[in-house]
Short mmCIF file of C-alpha atoms in Angstrom, two decimals:
data_model
loop_
_atom_site.label_atom_id
_atom_site.label_comp_id
_atom_site.label_asym_id
_atom_site.label_seq_id
_atom_site.Cartn_x
_atom_site.Cartn_y
_atom_site.Cartn_z
CA MET A 1 72.50 95.47 111.34
CA LYS A 2 72.51 92.11 109.64
CA ILE A 3 75.45 89.78 110.31
CA LEU A 4 75.82 86.91 107.84
CA GLY A 5 76.84 83.27 108.28
CA GLU A 6 78.38 81.35 105.37
CA GLN A 7 78.56 84.50 103.26
CA ARG A 8 80.40 86.40 106.00
CA LYS A 9 82.88 83.54 106.35
CA THR A 10 83.49 83.67 102.63
CA LEU A 11 84.31 87.35 102.73
CA PHE A 12 86.71 87.01 105.64
CA LEU A 13 88.53 84.09 104.06
CA LEU A 14 89.09 85.74 100.73
CA CYS A 15 89.83 89.22 102.01
CA PHE A 16 92.37 87.71 104.40
CA ILE A 17 93.97 85.60 101.70
CA ALA A 18 94.14 88.61 99.42
CA VAL A 19 96.44 90.54 101.70
CA CYS A 20 98.50 87.57 102.88
CA GLY A 21 99.65 85.94 99.63
CA VAL A 22 103.05 84.29 99.79
CA VAL A 23 105.53 86.72 98.26
CA ALA A 24 109.28 87.25 98.24
CA LYS A 25 112.00 89.80 97.61
CA GLU A 26 112.21 91.02 94.01
CA ASN A 27 115.53 90.89 92.19
CA ARG A 28 116.62 94.45 91.40
CA LYS A 29 118.79 93.32 88.48
CA GLY A 30 116.02 91.43 86.75
CA GLY A 31 114.58 88.02 87.38
CA ARG A 32 111.40 86.64 88.83
CA PRO A 33 109.58 87.35 92.05
CA ASN A 34 109.44 84.24 94.24
CA GLY A 35 112.76 82.95 92.96
CA GLY A 36 111.71 82.05 89.42
CA LYS A 37 114.51 80.76 87.20
CA ARG A 38 113.98 82.89 84.12
CA HIS A 39 115.26 86.46 83.86
CA TRP A 40 113.80 89.36 81.98
CA ALA A 41 115.47 92.13 80.04
CA ILE A 42 114.78 95.66 81.25
CA TYR A 43 114.00 97.94 78.30
CA LYS A 44 113.51 101.10 80.32
CA THR A 45 113.59 102.18 83.97
CA ILE A 46 111.23 104.89 85.18
CA GLN A 47 111.28 106.77 88.48
CA THR A 48 108.02 108.56 89.22
CA GLU A 49 107.68 111.93 90.92
CA ASP A 50 106.83 110.20 94.18
CA GLY A 51 110.04 108.13 94.13
CA ASP A 52 108.77 104.72 92.98
CA ILE A 53 110.87 102.84 90.43
CA PHE A 54 109.34 100.72 87.67
CA ASP A 55 111.16 98.57 85.14
CA CYS A 56 109.64 98.08 81.70
CA ILE A 57 109.91 94.41 80.70
CA ASP A 58 108.74 92.41 77.70
CA ILE A 59 105.03 91.69 78.03
CA LYS A 60 105.74 88.06 77.08
CA SER A 61 108.31 87.68 79.88
CA GLN A 62 106.10 88.80 82.78
CA PRO A 63 105.63 86.52 85.82
CA ALA A 64 102.22 85.24 84.67
CA PHE A 65 103.81 82.84 82.22
CA ASP A 66 105.66 80.97 84.95
CA HIS A 67 102.28 79.53 85.93
CA PRO A 68 102.01 75.96 84.60
CA LEU A 69 98.46 76.58 83.39
CA LEU A 70 99.56 79.56 81.29
CA ARG A 71 102.64 78.19 79.52
CA ASN A 72 100.77 78.06 76.20
CA HIS A 73 98.45 81.00 76.78
CA SER A 74 98.13 83.58 74.01
CA ILE A 75 97.98 87.13 75.33
CA GLN A 76 94.64 88.86 74.83
CA MET A 77 95.19 92.63 74.59
CA GLU A 78 91.51 93.54 74.78
CA PRO A 79 88.44 91.84 76.28
CA SER A 80 86.50 89.60 73.93
CA SER A 81 83.33 91.40 75.01
CA HIS A 82 82.19 94.52 76.83
CA PRO A 83 79.13 94.73 79.07
CA ILE A 84 76.14 96.40 77.48
CA GLY A 85 75.66 99.78 79.12
CA LEU A 86 79.36 100.46 79.62
CA ASP A 87 81.04 103.43 77.99
CA GLY A 88 84.13 105.47 78.71
CA ASN A 89 82.22 107.83 81.00
CA SER A 90 79.95 105.31 82.69
CA ILE A 91 80.82 106.62 86.17
CA PRO A 92 78.97 109.96 86.45
CA ASP A 93 80.81 111.69 89.27
CA THR A 94 82.44 115.07 89.82
CA THR A 95 84.50 114.02 92.87
CA LEU A 96 88.29 114.16 92.52
CA GLU A 97 89.67 111.00 90.94
CA SER A 98 92.60 109.36 92.70
CA SER A 99 95.06 107.58 90.43
CA THR A 100 98.59 106.23 90.31
CA HIS A 101 101.32 108.16 88.50
CA LEU A 102 101.14 106.93 84.93
CA VAL A 103 104.33 105.65 83.33
CA SER A 104 105.38 105.45 79.68
CA CYS A 105 106.76 102.02 78.95
CA PRO A 106 107.49 101.22 75.29
CA LEU A 107 104.84 99.33 73.34
CA GLY A 108 105.17 95.60 73.93
CA THR A 109 106.38 96.09 77.51
CA ILE A 110 104.70 96.45 80.90
CA PRO A 111 105.83 98.17 84.13
CA ILE A 112 106.84 96.07 87.10
CA TRP A 113 107.43 97.69 90.47
CA ARG A 114 111.00 97.53 91.75
CA SER A 115 110.47 96.90 95.44
CA GLU A 116 113.25 95.78 97.76
CA GLN A 117 111.12 94.92 100.75
CA HIS A 118 111.26 91.51 102.42
CA TYR A 119 107.76 90.08 102.54
CA PRO A 120 106.40 87.86 105.31
CA ILE A 121 105.80 84.23 104.38
CA VAL A 122 102.43 83.13 105.73
CA ASP A 123 101.00 79.66 106.32
CA ILE A 124 97.64 80.24 104.65
CA LYS A 125 96.26 76.81 105.56
CA GLU A 126 96.82 77.31 109.26
CA LEU A 127 95.35 80.79 109.28
CA THR A 128 92.28 79.94 107.21
CA GLN A 129 91.56 76.97 109.45
CA GLN A 130 91.30 79.38 112.35
CA ILE A 131 88.82 81.42 110.37
CA TYR A 132 86.69 78.33 109.68
CA THR A 133 86.42 77.34 113.32
CA ARG A 134 85.77 80.65 115.06
CA ASN A 135 82.43 82.39 115.44
CA ILE A 136 83.00 85.42 113.24
CA THR A 137 79.67 87.05 114.11
CA ARG A 138 81.09 88.11 117.47
CA ASN A 139 84.07 90.07 118.68
CA ASN A 140 86.99 87.69 119.06
CA LYS A 141 90.26 88.55 120.76
CA ASN A 142 92.12 86.21 118.41
CA ASN A 143 90.93 87.95 115.22
CA THR A 144 93.61 89.29 112.91
CA THR A 145 91.16 90.47 110.22
CA SER A 146 88.15 92.81 110.29
CA LEU A 147 85.95 94.17 107.54
CA ALA A 148 83.07 96.62 107.26
CA GLY A 149 81.16 96.99 104.02
CA LEU A 150 78.41 95.63 101.80
CA SER A 151 77.99 92.09 100.53
CA ARG A 152 75.68 90.57 97.93
CA GLY A 153 75.09 86.84 97.71
CA GLN A 154 73.82 86.49 94.14
CA ASP A 155 75.40 85.43 90.85
CA ILE A 156 77.76 88.14 89.65
CA TYR A 157 79.87 88.52 86.50
CA GLY A 158 81.48 91.85 87.29
CA THR A 159 81.16 95.14 89.13
CA THR A 160 82.04 98.81 88.95
CA VAL A 161 82.74 100.76 92.13
CA SER A 162 84.25 104.03 93.32
CA ILE A 163 86.33 103.52 96.48
CA ASN A 164 87.09 106.53 98.70
CA VAL A 165 90.88 106.89 99.09
CA TYR A 166 92.33 107.59 102.54
CA ASP A 167 95.71 106.69 104.04
CA PRO A 168 94.90 105.80 107.67
CA GLU A 169 97.66 105.44 110.24
CA VAL A 170 98.67 101.78 110.47
CA TYR A 171 100.55 100.79 113.60
CA GLY A 172 102.64 97.73 112.72
CA THR A 173 104.73 97.26 109.57
CA GLN A 174 102.80 94.07 108.73
CA ASP A 175 99.37 95.58 109.38
CA LYS A 176 97.18 96.62 106.47
CA SER A 177 94.22 98.95 106.10
CA GLY A 178 92.34 99.65 102.91
CA GLY A 179 89.24 99.47 100.75
CA LEU A 180 88.45 96.88 98.11
CA THR A 181 85.96 94.99 96.01
CA THR A 182 86.08 91.19 95.77
CA ILE A 183 84.19 88.64 93.65
CA ILE A 184 84.13 85.13 95.11
CA SER A 185 82.93 81.65 94.09
CA GLY A 186 83.02 78.16 95.56
CA TYR A 187 83.15 78.71 99.32
CA SER A 188 79.71 77.36 100.21
CA PHE A 189 80.52 73.88 98.86
CA ASP A 190 84.34 73.67 98.65
CA ARG A 191 86.09 75.69 101.33
CA GLU A 192 89.53 74.33 100.47
CA HIS A 193 89.45 75.56 96.87
CA THR A 194 87.56 78.87 96.94
CA ASN A 195 88.20 81.22 94.01
CA ALA A 196 88.35 85.02 94.13
CA VAL A 197 89.50 88.09 92.24
CA GLY A 198 89.73 91.56 93.70
CA VAL A 199 90.93 95.13 93.34
CA GLY A 200 91.62 97.69 96.03
CA LEU A 201 93.90 100.09 97.82
CA PHE A 202 96.02 99.33 100.89
CA VAL A 203 98.31 101.07 103.32
CA TRP A 204 100.82 98.28 104.00
CA GLN A 205 104.32 99.24 105.10
CA SER A 206 105.97 95.82 104.83
CA ASN A 207 104.83 95.68 101.20
CA GLY A 208 105.49 99.20 99.95
CA GLY A 209 108.16 100.34 102.39
CA ASP A 210 106.05 103.33 103.40
CA LYS A 211 102.60 104.26 104.68
CA ALA A 212 101.17 105.41 101.35
CA ALA A 213 97.87 104.21 99.93
CA ARG A 214 98.66 102.05 96.89
CA PHE A 215 96.69 100.41 94.07
CA HIS A 216 96.67 96.61 94.28
CA ILE A 217 95.00 93.54 92.77
CA PHE A 218 94.79 89.98 94.06
CA TYR A 219 93.43 86.54 93.22
CA ASP A 220 92.95 83.06 94.68
CA ASN A 221 92.34 80.02 92.47
CA GLY A 222 92.04 77.51 95.29
CA GLN A 223 95.66 76.44 94.97
CA LYS A 224 97.60 79.72 94.92
CA GLN A 225 97.03 83.20 96.32
CA CYS A 226 98.77 86.12 94.65
CA PHE A 227 99.12 89.87 95.08
CA ASP A 228 99.90 92.08 92.03
CA LEU A 229 102.75 90.49 90.01
CA LYS A 230 104.50 88.93 93.01
CA CYS A 231 103.73 85.46 91.69
CA PRO A 232 102.29 84.07 88.44
CA GLY A 233 98.67 84.57 87.41
CA PHE A 234 97.61 88.07 86.37
CA ILE A 235 98.51 89.11 82.82
CA HIS A 236 99.38 92.80 82.79
CA THR A 237 98.71 94.43 79.42
CA SER A 238 98.87 98.19 80.07
CA PRO A 239 102.22 99.93 79.43
CA ASN A 240 101.05 102.93 81.47
CA ILE A 241 99.18 101.85 84.61
CA PRO A 242 101.48 100.25 87.20
CA LEU A 243 100.38 97.84 89.91
CA GLY A 244 101.47 98.88 93.39
CA GLY A 245 101.66 102.57 92.51
CA LYS A 246 100.91 105.28 95.05
CA LEU A 247 97.49 106.87 94.78
CA SER A 248 96.98 110.62 94.61
CA PRO A 249 95.19 112.78 95.64
CA ILE A 250 94.25 111.49 99.09
CA SER A 251 90.97 112.49 100.76
CA LYS A 252 91.04 114.88 103.70
CA TYR A 253 88.70 114.56 106.66
CA ASP A 254 85.97 117.22 106.31
CA GLY A 255 87.78 118.45 103.20
CA PRO A 256 88.24 117.53 99.51
CA GLN A 257 87.33 113.91 98.74
CA ALA A 258 88.93 111.60 96.17
CA HIS A 259 88.18 108.07 95.07
CA MET A 260 89.55 105.54 92.66
CA ASN A 261 87.28 104.04 90.02
CA THR A 262 87.60 100.34 89.24
CA PHE A 263 85.81 97.80 87.07
CA VAL A 264 86.26 94.03 87.27
CA TYR A 265 84.30 91.77 84.93
CA GLN A 266 84.32 88.51 83.01
CA ASP A 267 84.36 88.48 79.21
CA THR A 268 82.97 85.78 76.92
CA ASN A 269 86.32 83.93 77.03
CA SER A 270 85.96 83.49 80.82
CA ASN A 271 88.82 85.93 81.50
CA TRP A 272 88.42 88.37 84.43
CA TRP A 273 89.46 91.88 83.39
CA VAL A 274 90.57 94.84 85.50
CA LYS A 275 89.86 98.34 84.25
CA PHE A 276 90.98 101.46 86.09
CA GLY A 277 89.90 105.10 86.17
CA ARG A 278 86.90 107.06 85.01
CA GLU A 279 87.69 106.14 81.42
CA SER A 280 87.78 102.40 82.27
CA THR A 281 91.30 101.86 80.90
CA VAL A 282 92.33 98.21 80.60
CA VAL A 283 95.04 97.13 83.07
CA GLY A 284 95.05 93.38 82.34
CA TYR A 285 93.28 90.14 83.20
CA TRP A 286 93.27 86.83 85.03
CA PRO A 287 92.87 84.08 82.39
CA GLY A 288 89.94 81.73 82.84
CA GLU A 289 92.37 78.78 82.79
CA LEU A 290 93.45 79.71 86.32
CA PHE A 291 90.08 79.00 87.88
CA GLY A 292 87.62 76.25 88.60
CA TYR A 293 84.52 77.92 90.03
CA LEU A 294 85.20 81.47 88.84
CA LYS A 295 85.60 80.23 85.30
CA SER A 296 81.81 80.27 85.04
CA LYS A 297 80.70 83.03 87.46
CA GLY A 298 81.01 84.65 90.86
CA THR A 299 78.47 83.96 93.59
CA VAL A 300 79.34 86.58 96.23
CA GLY A 301 80.54 90.16 96.01
CA TYR A 302 82.00 92.48 98.66
CA TRP A 303 82.56 96.24 98.63
CA GLY A 304 84.09 98.09 101.59
CA GLY A 305 86.93 98.25 104.08
CA LEU A 306 89.43 95.78 105.45
CA VAL A 307 92.07 95.81 108.18
CA GLU A 308 94.44 92.91 108.86
CA GLY A 309 97.55 92.26 110.90
CA PRO A 310 99.01 91.05 114.17
CA THR A 311 98.37 94.24 116.18
CA ILE A 312 94.60 93.92 115.68
CA LYS A 313 94.53 91.57 118.66
CA TYR A 314 95.39 94.40 121.05
CA LYS A 315 95.19 97.66 119.07
CA PRO A 316 92.95 97.57 115.98
CA PRO A 317 94.08 100.16 113.39
CA PRO A 318 91.87 102.83 111.82
CA MET A 319 89.80 101.87 108.78
CA GLY A 320 88.95 104.34 106.03
CA SER A 321 89.09 107.91 107.33
CA GLY A 322 89.39 106.68 110.91
CA HIS A 323 85.89 107.98 111.67
CA PRO A 324 82.62 106.04 112.05
CA ALA A 325 80.30 105.50 109.11
CA SER A 326 77.56 107.52 110.83
CA GLU A 327 79.45 110.76 110.05
CA GLY A 328 78.66 110.35 106.34
CA ASP A 329 80.37 111.53 103.16
CA GLY A 330 83.23 113.96 103.64
CA LYS A 331 84.06 112.55 107.05
CA ALA A 332 83.61 108.77 106.73
CA ALA A 333 84.95 106.66 103.87
CA TYR A 334 82.53 105.43 101.23
CA VAL A 335 81.96 103.03 98.38
CA LYS A 336 79.57 104.26 95.72
CA ASN A 337 78.59 103.96 92.05
CA ILE A 338 78.27 100.20 92.58
CA LYS A 339 76.87 98.49 89.51
CA ILE A 340 76.67 94.80 88.63
CA VAL A 341 77.30 92.79 85.46
CA THR A 342 74.62 90.16 84.88
CA ARG A 343 74.77 86.79 83.15
CA ASP A 344 73.63 88.31 79.84
CA HIS A 345 76.51 90.86 79.99
CA GLN A 346 74.34 93.78 81.02
CA LEU A 347 75.78 96.43 83.35
CA VAL A 348 72.87 97.25 85.63
CA THR A 349 72.21 99.33 88.73
CA PRO A 350 71.00 97.02 91.51
CA MET A 351 68.82 98.11 94.41
CA SER A 352 70.45 98.75 97.77
CA ARG A 353 68.03 96.28 99.38
CA GLU A 354 69.87 93.50 97.50
CA PHE A 355 72.97 94.18 99.63
CA ASP A 356 73.63 93.12 103.20
CA VAL A 357 75.73 94.94 105.76
CA ALA A 358 78.82 92.89 106.71
CA VAL A 359 80.66 94.03 109.85
CA GLU A 360 83.21 92.27 112.00
CA ASN A 361 83.97 93.90 115.36
CA PRO A 362 81.08 96.42 115.45
CA LYS A 363 82.69 98.00 118.54
CA CYS A 364 85.49 99.17 116.24
CA TYR A 365 83.99 99.61 112.78
CA SER A 366 80.61 100.35 111.20
CA VAL A 367 78.59 100.68 108.00
CA ALA A 368 75.85 103.27 107.45
CA HIS A 369 73.83 105.14 104.86
CA LYS A 370 73.27 102.20 102.51
CA SER A 371 71.26 103.84 99.76
CA ASP A 372 70.35 104.09 96.09
CA GLN A 373 71.96 106.95 94.17
CA ASP A 374 72.01 107.97 90.51
CA GLY A 375 75.39 106.38 89.83
CA GLY A 376 74.73 103.17 91.80
CA VAL A 377 74.55 101.80 95.33
CA HIS A 378 76.30 103.79 98.08
CA ALA A 379 77.43 103.17 101.67
CA ASN A 380 79.78 104.65 104.26
CA TRP A 381 82.19 102.47 106.24
CA GLY A 382 85.12 102.63 108.64
CA GLY A 383 86.05 103.50 112.19
CA SER A 384 88.81 104.64 114.49
CA GLY A 385 89.94 101.20 115.64
CA ASP A 386 91.96 101.54 118.85
CA CYS A 387 89.14 99.78 120.69
CA THR A 388 88.76 96.86 123.05
CA LEU A 389 87.74 93.64 121.30
#
């Protein structure tokens, strides 16, 4: 099992930042997350079958436009380009697809999750400094983050992936467990201003108020880290696909399996787009203006599992299905159908030998069965946690 140096540090930094962005309580009557001054009008309120509440607000009033770099940004409803080789059914898979409950906001509006949870404020600088200085290739009793998945340290302009959806038991309200894909740039030469975009699913009680697996996105532009629409950055364009929504169905150990299909890529305008589902439906994008290094390309990718939180120091939570990667599909979580977007906007199937195994705390978590399959690269990941670091 190959453990990486600079590349591994990159993955830990950005995965950790992704789940620890500074967020605040959302105003139920309208207004901005993080105490923004402007208020939005609510055109429609929707309660889904699973109890979540979403408000439909004017697409031009969403939090993104509180970002100083986006004050004069013109909304782009569709990507300026599409990778060659992508079509609506580019993910050839018969496994159950896990998705959020779709909503029906009026045209010209987008759904924003009405969450009343109080979110922890985190000193990112202090925490990332700890990551820089520790030896992350070994078990460390002070770790609050662990990952197990695949990494690839080559130029990357996008990726498709199918992430197995489980809802593992998470012990503390601030602990998180999930699966994700992340594209990163800048760490090897500018640790203080690393850029990243990512998409994934997390069980995170202090965020969602429950222990459900939910669909989330995140970014870091070197100055600000943000989760979903909790602070300015991402421009949501879909009136139907909500961020933060519960995923269904959920995989069952040694039973029916479900995964969510995601696609993140950069168009010719340097915007990073998120597409969701087997039909690659546009959710929205991070404008290129937000970034320094990611404005041109990504240099590292990661696909796999992540756990983070204060209880990891003494009781690491389960990752994935809660079973080791060696048990394989149906029993261990997986990422599969991994494809890569190249510099010339081609969606290609890489070889599994181009990927490295990235594991922190191998006593707790593991990666196995890295292989080439018809739909793309595949690997199993996860573990029971509850181990001695």
